[in-house]
Amino acid sequence: HVQLVESGGGSVQAGGSLRVSCALSGDTTSGYCMGWFRQAPGKEREGIASISKDDVPTYATSVQGRFCISKDTAKNTLDLQMDSLTPDDTAMYYCAAKLPFECYVDSSDFDNWGQGTQVTVS
């Protein structure tokens, strides 16, 4: 297992931007399918973006065109750039990792999770 630690959450006004990051330790991001998930109070966890070991991204329709997932191999981090934020994007955001097979935003076998970082849009 690898360790994942998110950072960069906070509060932003609607229409603004925010970037969250996830530091991976115990291995390198290049060997994993990586993903971002979010969970709002009273709602189910939602997969919003994933990126394969070959850097192929997939997005949920709810964030397509507004969010961008990327990996920084030098820093060994997973990043999520979020633009045009709305109050509906308010949630706890989690990064996750799994073995690199069948890497999709709705994959159900992510088995390494961070502790989450809060994003609030008002």
PDB file of C-alpha atoms in Angstrom:
ATOM      1  CA  HIS A   1       0.000   0.000   0.000  1.00  0.00           C
ATOM      2  CA  VAL A   2       0.987   3.605  -0.570  1.00  0.00           C
ATOM      3  CA  GLN A   3       0.289   6.641   1.563  1.00  0.00           C
ATOM      4  CA  LEU A   4      -1.681   9.569   0.188  1.00  0.00           C
ATOM      5  CA  VAL A   5      -1.952  13.046   1.716  1.00  0.00           C
ATOM      6  CA  GLU A   6      -4.151  15.739   0.203  1.00  0.00           C
ATOM      7  CA  SER A   7      -3.607  19.472   0.515  1.00  0.00           C
ATOM      8  CA  GLY A   8      -4.814  22.721  -1.000  1.00  0.00           C
ATOM      9  CA  GLY A   9      -8.467  22.731  -0.095  1.00  0.00           C
ATOM     10  CA  GLY A  10     -10.196  25.840   1.179  1.00  0.00           C
ATOM     11  CA  SER A  11     -12.973  28.311   0.554  1.00  0.00           C
ATOM     12  CA  VAL A  12     -13.603  30.128  -2.697  1.00  0.00           C
ATOM     13  CA  GLN A  13     -16.372  32.180  -4.239  1.00  0.00           C
ATOM     14  CA  ALA A  14     -18.513  30.809  -7.042  1.00  0.00           C
ATOM     15  CA  GLY A  15     -16.798  31.199 -10.385  1.00  0.00           C
ATOM     16  CA  GLY A  16     -13.374  30.980  -8.819  1.00  0.00           C
ATOM     17  CA  SER A  17     -10.610  28.402  -9.051  1.00  0.00           C
ATOM     18  CA  LEU A  18      -8.800  26.126  -6.649  1.00  0.00           C
ATOM     19  CA  ARG A  19      -6.043  23.545  -6.987  1.00  0.00           C
ATOM     20  CA  VAL A  20      -5.777  20.520  -4.720  1.00  0.00           C
ATOM     21  CA  SER A  21      -2.800  18.197  -4.567  1.00  0.00           C
ATOM     22  CA  CYS A  22      -2.114  14.723  -3.309  1.00  0.00           C
ATOM     23  CA  ALA A  23       1.354  13.621  -2.248  1.00  0.00           C
ATOM     24  CA  LEU A  24       2.108   9.935  -2.687  1.00  0.00           C
ATOM     25  CA  SER A  25       4.743   8.116  -0.642  1.00  0.00           C
ATOM     26  CA  GLY A  26       5.883   4.535  -0.693  1.00  0.00           C
ATOM     27  CA  ASP A  27       5.990   4.331  -4.485  1.00  0.00           C
ATOM     28  CA  THR A  28       5.693   6.540  -7.568  1.00  0.00           C
ATOM     29  CA  THR A  29       2.521   7.766  -9.214  1.00  0.00           C
ATOM     30  CA  SER A  30       3.670   6.344 -12.538  1.00  0.00           C
ATOM     31  CA  GLY A  31       2.831   2.820 -11.424  1.00  0.00           C
ATOM     32  CA  TYR A  32      -0.780   3.443 -10.482  1.00  0.00           C
ATOM     33  CA  CYS A  33      -4.170   4.451 -11.686  1.00  0.00           C
ATOM     34  CA  MET A  34      -4.877   7.597  -9.677  1.00  0.00           C
ATOM     35  CA  GLY A  35      -8.200   9.260  -9.027  1.00  0.00           C
ATOM     36  CA  TRP A  36     -10.037  12.092  -7.328  1.00  0.00           C
ATOM     37  CA  PHE A  37     -13.311  11.520  -5.513  1.00  0.00           C
ATOM     38  CA  ARG A  38     -15.589  13.790  -3.546  1.00  0.00           C
ATOM     39  CA  GLN A  39     -18.345  13.413  -1.010  1.00  0.00           C
ATOM     40  CA  ALA A  40     -20.799  16.084   0.018  1.00  0.00           C
ATOM     41  CA  PRO A  41     -22.820  15.825   3.238  1.00  0.00           C
ATOM     42  CA  GLY A  42     -25.729  13.452   2.783  1.00  0.00           C
ATOM     43  CA  LYS A  43     -24.549  12.299  -0.630  1.00  0.00           C
ATOM     44  CA  GLU A  44     -22.711   9.264  -1.914  1.00  0.00           C
ATOM     45  CA  ARG A  45     -19.054   9.423  -2.794  1.00  0.00           C
ATOM     46  CA  GLU A  46     -18.571  10.418  -6.432  1.00  0.00           C
ATOM     47  CA  GLY A  47     -15.630   9.622  -8.659  1.00  0.00           C
ATOM     48  CA  ILE A  48     -14.830  12.787 -10.595  1.00  0.00           C
ATOM     49  CA  ALA A  49     -11.499  12.234 -12.350  1.00  0.00           C
ATOM     50  CA  SER A  50      -8.963   9.514 -12.963  1.00  0.00           C
ATOM     51  CA  ILE A  51      -5.637   9.293 -14.745  1.00  0.00           C
ATOM     52  CA  SER A  52      -3.941   6.145 -15.932  1.00  0.00           C
ATOM     53  CA  LYS A  53      -0.284   5.256 -15.581  1.00  0.00           C
ATOM     54  CA  ASP A  54       0.042   6.396 -19.202  1.00  0.00           C
ATOM     55  CA  ASP A  55      -1.506   9.792 -18.300  1.00  0.00           C
ATOM     56  CA  VAL A  56      -4.864   9.200 -19.972  1.00  0.00           C
ATOM     57  CA  PRO A  57      -7.534  11.157 -18.038  1.00  0.00           C
ATOM     58  CA  THR A  58     -11.226  10.450 -17.649  1.00  0.00           C
ATOM     59  CA  TYR A  59     -13.804  12.753 -16.075  1.00  0.00           C
ATOM     60  CA  ALA A  60     -17.291  12.606 -14.690  1.00  0.00           C
ATOM     61  CA  THR A  61     -19.778  14.633 -16.706  1.00  0.00           C
ATOM     62  CA  SER A  62     -20.328  16.870 -13.679  1.00  0.00           C
ATOM     63  CA  VAL A  63     -16.775  18.258 -13.943  1.00  0.00           C
ATOM     64  CA  GLN A  64     -15.917  17.710 -17.601  1.00  0.00           C
ATOM     65  CA  GLY A  65     -14.478  20.885 -19.102  1.00  0.00           C
ATOM     66  CA  ARG A  66     -13.975  22.564 -15.705  1.00  0.00           C
ATOM     67  CA  PHE A  67     -11.555  20.281 -13.862  1.00  0.00           C
ATOM     68  CA  CYS A  68      -8.164  18.996 -14.985  1.00  0.00           C
ATOM     69  CA  ILE A  69      -6.324  16.053 -13.421  1.00  0.00           C
ATOM     70  CA  SER A  70      -2.570  15.747 -13.806  1.00  0.00           C
ATOM     71  CA  LYS A  71       0.493  14.157 -12.303  1.00  0.00           C
ATOM     72  CA  ASP A  72       3.723  15.912 -11.354  1.00  0.00           C
ATOM     73  CA  THR A  73       6.310  13.171 -11.602  1.00  0.00           C
ATOM     74  CA  ALA A  74       9.080  15.366 -10.200  1.00  0.00           C
ATOM     75  CA  LYS A  75       7.106  15.996  -7.016  1.00  0.00           C
ATOM     76  CA  ASN A  76       5.348  12.604  -7.077  1.00  0.00           C
ATOM     77  CA  THR A  77       1.988  14.282  -6.672  1.00  0.00           C
ATOM     78  CA  LEU A  78      -1.470  14.071  -8.179  1.00  0.00           C
ATOM     79  CA  ASP A  79      -3.124  17.429  -8.833  1.00  0.00           C
ATOM     80  CA  LEU A  80      -6.636  18.613  -9.601  1.00  0.00           C
ATOM     81  CA  GLN A  81      -7.147  22.068 -11.070  1.00  0.00           C
ATOM     82  CA  MET A  82     -10.720  23.188 -10.538  1.00  0.00           C
ATOM     83  CA  ASP A  83     -12.132  26.143 -12.458  1.00  0.00           C
ATOM     84  CA  SER A  84     -15.584  27.734 -12.710  1.00  0.00           C
ATOM     85  CA  LEU A  85     -16.492  26.371  -9.310  1.00  0.00           C
ATOM     86  CA  THR A  86     -20.100  26.361  -8.138  1.00  0.00           C
ATOM     87  CA  PRO A  87     -21.655  25.696  -4.734  1.00  0.00           C
ATOM     88  CA  ASP A  88     -22.487  22.192  -5.999  1.00  0.00           C
ATOM     89  CA  ASP A  89     -18.738  21.463  -5.962  1.00  0.00           C
ATOM     90  CA  THR A  90     -18.643  21.861  -2.178  1.00  0.00           C
ATOM     91  CA  ALA A  91     -17.452  18.563  -0.740  1.00  0.00           C
ATOM     92  CA  MET A  92     -14.612  16.684   0.892  1.00  0.00           C
ATOM     93  CA  TYR A  93     -12.158  15.769  -1.841  1.00  0.00           C
ATOM     94  CA  TYR A  94     -10.166  12.547  -1.670  1.00  0.00           C
ATOM     95  CA  CYS A  95      -7.380  11.171  -3.795  1.00  0.00           C
ATOM     96  CA  ALA A  96      -7.028   7.455  -4.348  1.00  0.00           C
ATOM     97  CA  ALA A  97      -4.768   4.950  -6.053  1.00  0.00           C
ATOM     98  CA  LYS A  98      -5.109   1.427  -7.353  1.00  0.00           C
ATOM     99  CA  LEU A  99      -3.319  -1.022  -9.581  1.00  0.00           C
ATOM    100  CA  PRO A 100      -3.097   0.354 -13.116  1.00  0.00           C
ATOM    101  CA  PHE A 101      -5.587  -1.997 -14.796  1.00  0.00           C
ATOM    102  CA  GLU A 102      -9.028  -0.841 -15.985  1.00  0.00           C
ATOM    103  CA  CYS A 103      -8.476   2.761 -14.970  1.00  0.00           C
ATOM    104  CA  TYR A 104     -11.748   4.682 -15.131  1.00  0.00           C
ATOM    105  CA  VAL A 105     -13.368   7.435 -13.110  1.00  0.00           C
ATOM    106  CA  ASP A 106     -16.062   5.002 -11.945  1.00  0.00           C
ATOM    107  CA  SER A 107     -13.699   2.143 -11.128  1.00  0.00           C
ATOM    108  CA  SER A 108     -14.775   0.548  -7.854  1.00  0.00           C
ATOM    109  CA  ASP A 109     -11.494  -1.055  -6.836  1.00  0.00           C
ATOM    110  CA  PHE A 110      -9.478   1.921  -5.596  1.00  0.00           C
ATOM    111  CA  ASP A 111      -7.876   0.613  -2.409  1.00  0.00           C
ATOM    112  CA  ASN A 112      -5.520   3.361  -1.253  1.00  0.00           C
ATOM    113  CA  TRP A 113      -7.108   6.542   0.084  1.00  0.00           C
ATOM    114  CA  GLY A 114      -6.056   9.861   1.523  1.00  0.00           C
ATOM    115  CA  GLN A 115      -7.725  11.548   4.468  1.00  0.00           C
ATOM    116  CA  GLY A 116      -9.413  14.212   2.359  1.00  0.00           C
ATOM    117  CA  THR A 117      -9.349  17.978   2.013  1.00  0.00           C
ATOM    118  CA  GLN A 118     -12.393  20.232   2.284  1.00  0.00           C
ATOM    119  CA  VAL A 119     -13.470  22.446  -0.615  1.00  0.00           C
ATOM    120  CA  THR A 120     -16.202  25.002   0.050  1.00  0.00           C
ATOM    121  CA  VAL A 121     -17.710  27.170  -2.668  1.00  0.00           C
ATOM    122  CA  SER A 122     -20.051  30.000  -1.692  1.00  0.00           C
TER     123      SER A 122
END
